[in-house]
Tab-separated table of C-alpha atoms and ligand atoms in Angstrom:
chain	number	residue	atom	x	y	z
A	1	UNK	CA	-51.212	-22.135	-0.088
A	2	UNK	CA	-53.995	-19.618	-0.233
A	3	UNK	CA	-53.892	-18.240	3.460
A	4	UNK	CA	-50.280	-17.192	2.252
A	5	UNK	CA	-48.706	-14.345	2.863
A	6	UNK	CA	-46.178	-13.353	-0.718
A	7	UNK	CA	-43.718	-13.225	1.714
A	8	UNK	CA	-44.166	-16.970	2.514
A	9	UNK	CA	-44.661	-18.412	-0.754
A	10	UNK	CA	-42.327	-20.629	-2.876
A	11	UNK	CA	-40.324	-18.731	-5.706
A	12	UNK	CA	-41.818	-20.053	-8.737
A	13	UNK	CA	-38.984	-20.574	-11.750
A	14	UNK	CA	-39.778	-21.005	-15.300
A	15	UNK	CA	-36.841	-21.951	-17.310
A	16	UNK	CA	-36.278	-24.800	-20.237
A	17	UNK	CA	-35.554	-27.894	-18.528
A	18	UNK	CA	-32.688	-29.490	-20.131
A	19	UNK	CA	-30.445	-26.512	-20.297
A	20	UNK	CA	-28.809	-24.761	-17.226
A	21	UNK	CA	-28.832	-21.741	-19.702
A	22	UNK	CA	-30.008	-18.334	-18.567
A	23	UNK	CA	-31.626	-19.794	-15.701
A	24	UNK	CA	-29.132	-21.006	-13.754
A	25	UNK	CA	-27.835	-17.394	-12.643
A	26	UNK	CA	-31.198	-17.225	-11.001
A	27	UNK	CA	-30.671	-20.724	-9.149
A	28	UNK	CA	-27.687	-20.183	-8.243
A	29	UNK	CA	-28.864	-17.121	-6.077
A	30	UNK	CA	-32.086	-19.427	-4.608
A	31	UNK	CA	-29.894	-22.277	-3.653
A	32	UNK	CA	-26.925	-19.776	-2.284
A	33	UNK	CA	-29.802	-18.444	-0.083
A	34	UNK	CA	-31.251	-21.359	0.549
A	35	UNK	CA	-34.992	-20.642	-0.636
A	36	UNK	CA	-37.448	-22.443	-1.251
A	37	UNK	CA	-38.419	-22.261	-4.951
A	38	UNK	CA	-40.008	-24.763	-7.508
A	39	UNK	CA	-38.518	-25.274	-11.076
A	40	UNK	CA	-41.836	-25.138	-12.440
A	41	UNK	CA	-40.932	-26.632	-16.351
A	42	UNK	CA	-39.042	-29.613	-14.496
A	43	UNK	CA	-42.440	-31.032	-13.175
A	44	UNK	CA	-44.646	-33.233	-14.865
A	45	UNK	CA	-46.121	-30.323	-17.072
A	46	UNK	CA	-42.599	-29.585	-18.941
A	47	UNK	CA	-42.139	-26.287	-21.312
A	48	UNK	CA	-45.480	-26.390	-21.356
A	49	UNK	CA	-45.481	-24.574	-17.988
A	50	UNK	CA	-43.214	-22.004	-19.968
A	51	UNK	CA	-45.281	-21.128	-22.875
A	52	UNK	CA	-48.170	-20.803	-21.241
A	53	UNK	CA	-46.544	-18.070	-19.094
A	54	UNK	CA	-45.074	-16.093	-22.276
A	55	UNK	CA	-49.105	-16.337	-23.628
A	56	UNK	CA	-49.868	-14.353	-20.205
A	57	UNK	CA	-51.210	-11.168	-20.056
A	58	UNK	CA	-49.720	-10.150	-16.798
A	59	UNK	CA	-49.303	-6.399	-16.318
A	60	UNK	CA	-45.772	-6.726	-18.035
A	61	UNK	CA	-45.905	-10.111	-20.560
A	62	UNK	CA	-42.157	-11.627	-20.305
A	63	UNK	CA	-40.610	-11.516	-23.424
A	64	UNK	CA	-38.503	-15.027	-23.216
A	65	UNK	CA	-37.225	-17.532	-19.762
A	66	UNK	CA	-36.321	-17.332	-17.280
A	67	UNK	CA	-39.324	-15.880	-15.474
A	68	UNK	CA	-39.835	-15.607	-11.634
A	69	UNK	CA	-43.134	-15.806	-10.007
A	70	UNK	CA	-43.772	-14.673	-6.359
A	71	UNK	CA	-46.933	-14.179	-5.292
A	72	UNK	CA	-48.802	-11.754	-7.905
A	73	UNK	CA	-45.429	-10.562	-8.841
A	74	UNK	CA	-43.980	-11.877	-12.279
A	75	UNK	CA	-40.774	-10.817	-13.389
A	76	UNK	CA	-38.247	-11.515	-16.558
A	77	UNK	CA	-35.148	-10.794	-17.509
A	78	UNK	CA	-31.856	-12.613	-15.514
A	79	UNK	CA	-30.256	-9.539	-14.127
A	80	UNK	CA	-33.590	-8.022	-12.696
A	81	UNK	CA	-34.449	-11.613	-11.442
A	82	UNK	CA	-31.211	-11.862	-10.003
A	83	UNK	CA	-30.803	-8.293	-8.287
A	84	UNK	CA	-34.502	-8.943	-6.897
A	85	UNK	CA	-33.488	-12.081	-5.383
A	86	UNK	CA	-30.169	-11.337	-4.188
A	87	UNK	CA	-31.678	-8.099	-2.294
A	88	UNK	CA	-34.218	-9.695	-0.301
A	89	UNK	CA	-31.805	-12.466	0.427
A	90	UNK	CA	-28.851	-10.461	1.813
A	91	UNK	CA	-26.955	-11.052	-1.243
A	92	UNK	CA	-26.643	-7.378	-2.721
A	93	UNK	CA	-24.145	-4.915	-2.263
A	94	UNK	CA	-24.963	-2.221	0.737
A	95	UNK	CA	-25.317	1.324	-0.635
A	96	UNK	CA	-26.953	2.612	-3.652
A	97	UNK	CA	-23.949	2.731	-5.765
A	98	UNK	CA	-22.427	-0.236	-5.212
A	99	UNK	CA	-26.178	-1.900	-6.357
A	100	UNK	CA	-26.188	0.417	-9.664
A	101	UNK	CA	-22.680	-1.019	-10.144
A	102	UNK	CA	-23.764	-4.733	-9.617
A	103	UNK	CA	-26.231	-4.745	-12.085
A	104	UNK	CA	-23.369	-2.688	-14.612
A	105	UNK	CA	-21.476	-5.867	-14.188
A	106	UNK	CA	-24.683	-7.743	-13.950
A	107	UNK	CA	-25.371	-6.658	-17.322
A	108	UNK	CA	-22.085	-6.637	-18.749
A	109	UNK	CA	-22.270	-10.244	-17.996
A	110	UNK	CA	-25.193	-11.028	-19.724
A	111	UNK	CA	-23.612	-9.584	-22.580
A	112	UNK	CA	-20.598	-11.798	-22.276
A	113	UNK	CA	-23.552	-14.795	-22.587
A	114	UNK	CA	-25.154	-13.365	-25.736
A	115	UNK	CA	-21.754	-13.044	-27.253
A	116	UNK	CA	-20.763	-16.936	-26.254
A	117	UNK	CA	-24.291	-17.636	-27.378
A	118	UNK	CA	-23.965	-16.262	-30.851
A	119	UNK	CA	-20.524	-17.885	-31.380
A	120	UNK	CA	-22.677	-21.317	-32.481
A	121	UNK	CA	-25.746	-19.147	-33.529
A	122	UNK	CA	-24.012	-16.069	-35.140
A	123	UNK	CA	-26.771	-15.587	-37.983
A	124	UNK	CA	-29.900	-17.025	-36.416
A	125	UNK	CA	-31.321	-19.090	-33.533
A	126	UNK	CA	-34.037	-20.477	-35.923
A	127	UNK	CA	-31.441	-22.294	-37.921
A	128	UNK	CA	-29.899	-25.226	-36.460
A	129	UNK	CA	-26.094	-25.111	-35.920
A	130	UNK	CA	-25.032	-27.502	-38.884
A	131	UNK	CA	-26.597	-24.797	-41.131
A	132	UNK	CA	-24.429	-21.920	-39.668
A	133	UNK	CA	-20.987	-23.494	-38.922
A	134	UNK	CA	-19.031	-21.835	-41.791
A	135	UNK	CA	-19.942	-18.538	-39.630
A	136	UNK	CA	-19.863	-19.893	-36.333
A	137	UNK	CA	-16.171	-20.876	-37.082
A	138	UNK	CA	-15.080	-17.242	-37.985
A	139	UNK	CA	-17.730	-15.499	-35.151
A	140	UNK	CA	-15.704	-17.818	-33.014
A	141	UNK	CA	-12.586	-17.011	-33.989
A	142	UNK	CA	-13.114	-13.107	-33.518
A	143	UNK	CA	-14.739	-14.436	-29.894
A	144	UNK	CA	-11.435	-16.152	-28.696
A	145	UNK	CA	-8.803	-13.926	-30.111
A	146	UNK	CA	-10.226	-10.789	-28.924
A	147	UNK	CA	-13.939	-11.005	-26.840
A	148	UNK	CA	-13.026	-13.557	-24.400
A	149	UNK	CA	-9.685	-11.791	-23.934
A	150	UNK	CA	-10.998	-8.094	-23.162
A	151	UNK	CA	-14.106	-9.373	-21.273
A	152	UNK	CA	-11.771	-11.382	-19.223
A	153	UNK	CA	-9.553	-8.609	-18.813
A	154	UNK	CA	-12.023	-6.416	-17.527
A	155	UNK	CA	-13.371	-8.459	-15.289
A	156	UNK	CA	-10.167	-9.016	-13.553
A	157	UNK	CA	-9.370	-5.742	-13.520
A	158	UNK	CA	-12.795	-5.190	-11.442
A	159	UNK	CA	-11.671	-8.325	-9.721
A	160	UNK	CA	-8.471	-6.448	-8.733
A	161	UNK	CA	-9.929	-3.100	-7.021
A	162	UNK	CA	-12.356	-5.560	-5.133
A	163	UNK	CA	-11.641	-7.104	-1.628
A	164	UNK	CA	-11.803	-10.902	-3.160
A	165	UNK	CA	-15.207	-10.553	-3.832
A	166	UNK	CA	-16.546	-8.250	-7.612
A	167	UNK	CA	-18.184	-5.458	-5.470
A	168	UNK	CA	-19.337	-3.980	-2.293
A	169	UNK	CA	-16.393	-5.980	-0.362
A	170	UNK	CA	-18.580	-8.688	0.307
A	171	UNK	CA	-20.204	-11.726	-1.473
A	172	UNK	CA	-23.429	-11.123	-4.593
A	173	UNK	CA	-25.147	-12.484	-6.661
A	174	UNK	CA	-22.589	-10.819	-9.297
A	175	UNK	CA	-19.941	-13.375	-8.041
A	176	UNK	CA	-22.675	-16.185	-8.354
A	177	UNK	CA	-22.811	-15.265	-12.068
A	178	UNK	CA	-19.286	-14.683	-12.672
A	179	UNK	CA	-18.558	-18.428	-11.360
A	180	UNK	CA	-21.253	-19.393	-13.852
A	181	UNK	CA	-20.083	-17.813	-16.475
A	182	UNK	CA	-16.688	-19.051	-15.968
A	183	UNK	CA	-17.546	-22.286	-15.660
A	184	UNK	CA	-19.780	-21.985	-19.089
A	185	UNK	CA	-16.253	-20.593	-20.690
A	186	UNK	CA	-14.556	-23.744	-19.611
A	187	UNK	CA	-16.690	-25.867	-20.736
A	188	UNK	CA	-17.139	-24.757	-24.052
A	189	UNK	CA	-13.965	-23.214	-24.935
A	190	UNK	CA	-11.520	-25.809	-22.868
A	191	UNK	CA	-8.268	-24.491	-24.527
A	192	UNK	CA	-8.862	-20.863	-25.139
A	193	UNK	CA	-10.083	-20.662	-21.785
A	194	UNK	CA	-6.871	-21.768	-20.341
A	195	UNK	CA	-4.964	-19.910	-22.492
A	196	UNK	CA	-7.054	-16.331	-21.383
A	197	UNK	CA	-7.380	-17.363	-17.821
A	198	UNK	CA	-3.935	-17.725	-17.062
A	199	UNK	CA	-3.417	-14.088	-16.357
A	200	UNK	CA	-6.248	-13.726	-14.413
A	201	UNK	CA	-6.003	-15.319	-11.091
A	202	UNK	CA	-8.422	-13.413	-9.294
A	203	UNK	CA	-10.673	-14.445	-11.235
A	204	UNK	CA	-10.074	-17.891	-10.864
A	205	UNK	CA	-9.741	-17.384	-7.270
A	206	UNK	CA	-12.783	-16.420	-7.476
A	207	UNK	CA	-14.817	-18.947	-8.574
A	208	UNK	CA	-12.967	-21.602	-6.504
A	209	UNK	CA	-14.381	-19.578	-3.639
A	210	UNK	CA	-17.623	-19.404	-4.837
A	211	UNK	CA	-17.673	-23.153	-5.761
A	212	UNK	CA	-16.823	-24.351	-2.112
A	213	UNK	CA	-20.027	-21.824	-0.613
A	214	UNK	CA	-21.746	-24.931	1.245
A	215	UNK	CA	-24.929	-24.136	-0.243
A	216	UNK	CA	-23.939	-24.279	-3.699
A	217	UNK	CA	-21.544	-27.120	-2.902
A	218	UNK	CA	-24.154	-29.279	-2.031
A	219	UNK	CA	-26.171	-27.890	-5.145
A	220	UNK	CA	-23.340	-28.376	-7.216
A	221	UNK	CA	-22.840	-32.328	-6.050
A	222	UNK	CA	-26.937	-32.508	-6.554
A	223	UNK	CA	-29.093	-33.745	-9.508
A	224	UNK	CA	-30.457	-30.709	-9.445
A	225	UNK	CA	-28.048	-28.617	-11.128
A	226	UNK	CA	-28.108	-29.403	-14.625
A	227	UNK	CA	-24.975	-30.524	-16.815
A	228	UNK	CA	-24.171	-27.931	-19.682
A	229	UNK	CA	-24.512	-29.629	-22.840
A	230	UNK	CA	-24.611	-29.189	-26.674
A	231	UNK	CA	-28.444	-27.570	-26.376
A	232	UNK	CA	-27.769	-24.565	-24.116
A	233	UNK	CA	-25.792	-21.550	-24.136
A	234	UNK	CA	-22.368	-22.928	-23.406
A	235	UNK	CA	-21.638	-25.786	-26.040
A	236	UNK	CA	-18.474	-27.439	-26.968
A	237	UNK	CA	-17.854	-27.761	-30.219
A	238	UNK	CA	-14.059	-28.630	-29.945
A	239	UNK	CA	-14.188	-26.693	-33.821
A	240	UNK	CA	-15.068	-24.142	-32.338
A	241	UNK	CA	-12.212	-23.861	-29.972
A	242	UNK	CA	-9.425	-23.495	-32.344
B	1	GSH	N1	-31.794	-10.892	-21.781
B	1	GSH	C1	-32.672	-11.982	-21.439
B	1	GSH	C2	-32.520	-13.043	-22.513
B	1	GSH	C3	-33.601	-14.087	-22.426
B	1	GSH	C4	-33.386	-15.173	-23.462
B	1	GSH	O1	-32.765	-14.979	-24.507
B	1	GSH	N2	-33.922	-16.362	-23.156
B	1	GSH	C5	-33.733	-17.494	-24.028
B	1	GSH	C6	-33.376	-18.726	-23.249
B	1	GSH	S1	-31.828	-18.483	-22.439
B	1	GSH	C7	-35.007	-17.766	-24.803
B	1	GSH	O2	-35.713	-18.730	-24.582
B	1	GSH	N3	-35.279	-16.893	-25.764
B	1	GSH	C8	-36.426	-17.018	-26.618
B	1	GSH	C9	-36.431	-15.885	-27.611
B	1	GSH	O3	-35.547	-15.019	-27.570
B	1	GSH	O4	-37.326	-15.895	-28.453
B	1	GSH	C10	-32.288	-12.528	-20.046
B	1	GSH	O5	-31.139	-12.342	-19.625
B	1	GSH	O6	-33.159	-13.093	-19.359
């Protein structure tokens, strides 16, 4: 690989490799654009791959996964991750505006994920869920009875001014997301997702369309994408969903 250009190179992905969790907004953009990238922690060397990338001393150390390698370039943080991707992939809005408003929605999406997060983890992610579930219960209540409702509801109003796609008129890596998170919603909330969703079509619309992209169709049918389950960010705790 050394005679390499950066430009030629493999994305390298370092993410935990049982969850989809915060990683899987930045697959979803490599396998909508079809490249090539390795899911480092996956291979033989596991989350060992990870931590020895947080003990780096790069020019800017990653805080926590996911972290994208290319070339000498090492990045963290989903949205950035994402918005690097998606522009040198010919999935980011056009003009300068529209990109400062992906990554607003970028961003307003990764707060949607901390808040789902925190609904089985609302005092601490060092205590296991069984020691937090008094809490959880009543963080989850306030989530489904008014977060998931106004986040929703935003969302769908954004969904609303766009033509079918979140911004810029055209497919990103913000509708990527929004399918994700969507699906995540579903998954862990089953009822008070269907309850919320009903009055937002476009939203459902949505993610049907970006479900059926053939690139992401295949990924979706492949082992490769990664079933959410009761370790990641999306759990279902059917307590927790009223
Ligand atoms: N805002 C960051 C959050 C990163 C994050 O919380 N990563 C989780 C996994 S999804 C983690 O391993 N965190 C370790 C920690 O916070 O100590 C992002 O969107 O990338």
């Amino acid at each position: 690989m050394s005679g390499m250009t950066r430009r030629e190179r493999p994305y390298q992905l370092f993410y935990w490799p049982s969850i989809p969790g915060r990683g899987e907004f930045v697959r979803l953009v490599l396998e909508d654009s079809g490249a090539p990238y390795v899911d480092m922690a996956r291979g033989s060397g596991g989350a060992k791959a990870i931590f020895r990338v947080l003990a780096s001393t790069g020019a800017v150390p990653p805080f926590a996964p996911p972290v994208l390698r290319h070339g000498e370039l090492w990045i963290a943080q989903s949205a950035v991750i994402c918005r690097y991707l998606a522009e040198r992939h010919g999935l980011a809005p056009k003009t300068a505006a529209d990109r400062l408003h992906a990554d607003q929605l970028q961003l307003t999406i990764a707060d949607l994920v901390s808040e789902a997060h925190d609904t089985h983890h609302p005092i601490s992610v060092g205590l296991y869920y069984e020691d937090q579930k008094r809490e959880a219960r009543r963080r989850s209540n306030a989530f489904r009875e008014a977060r998931l409702p106004k986040y929703l509801g935003y969302f769908e109003r954004v969904a609303k001014r766009g033509r079918g796609f979140l911004i810029g008129g055209r497919a990103s890596y913000v509708d990527l997301s929004m399918f994700q998170v969507l699906e995540g919603l579903d998954y862990a909330f089953p009822k008070a997702f269907r309850r919320v969703s009903r009055s937002c079509p476009r939203l459902l619309a949505l993610r049907d369309r970006v479900r059926t992209r053939p690139r992401l169709a295949a990924y979706l049918a492949s082992d490769r994408r990664l079933p959410f389950n009761e370790q990641g960010i999306f759990r279902h705790y059917p307590e927790l969903d009223g």
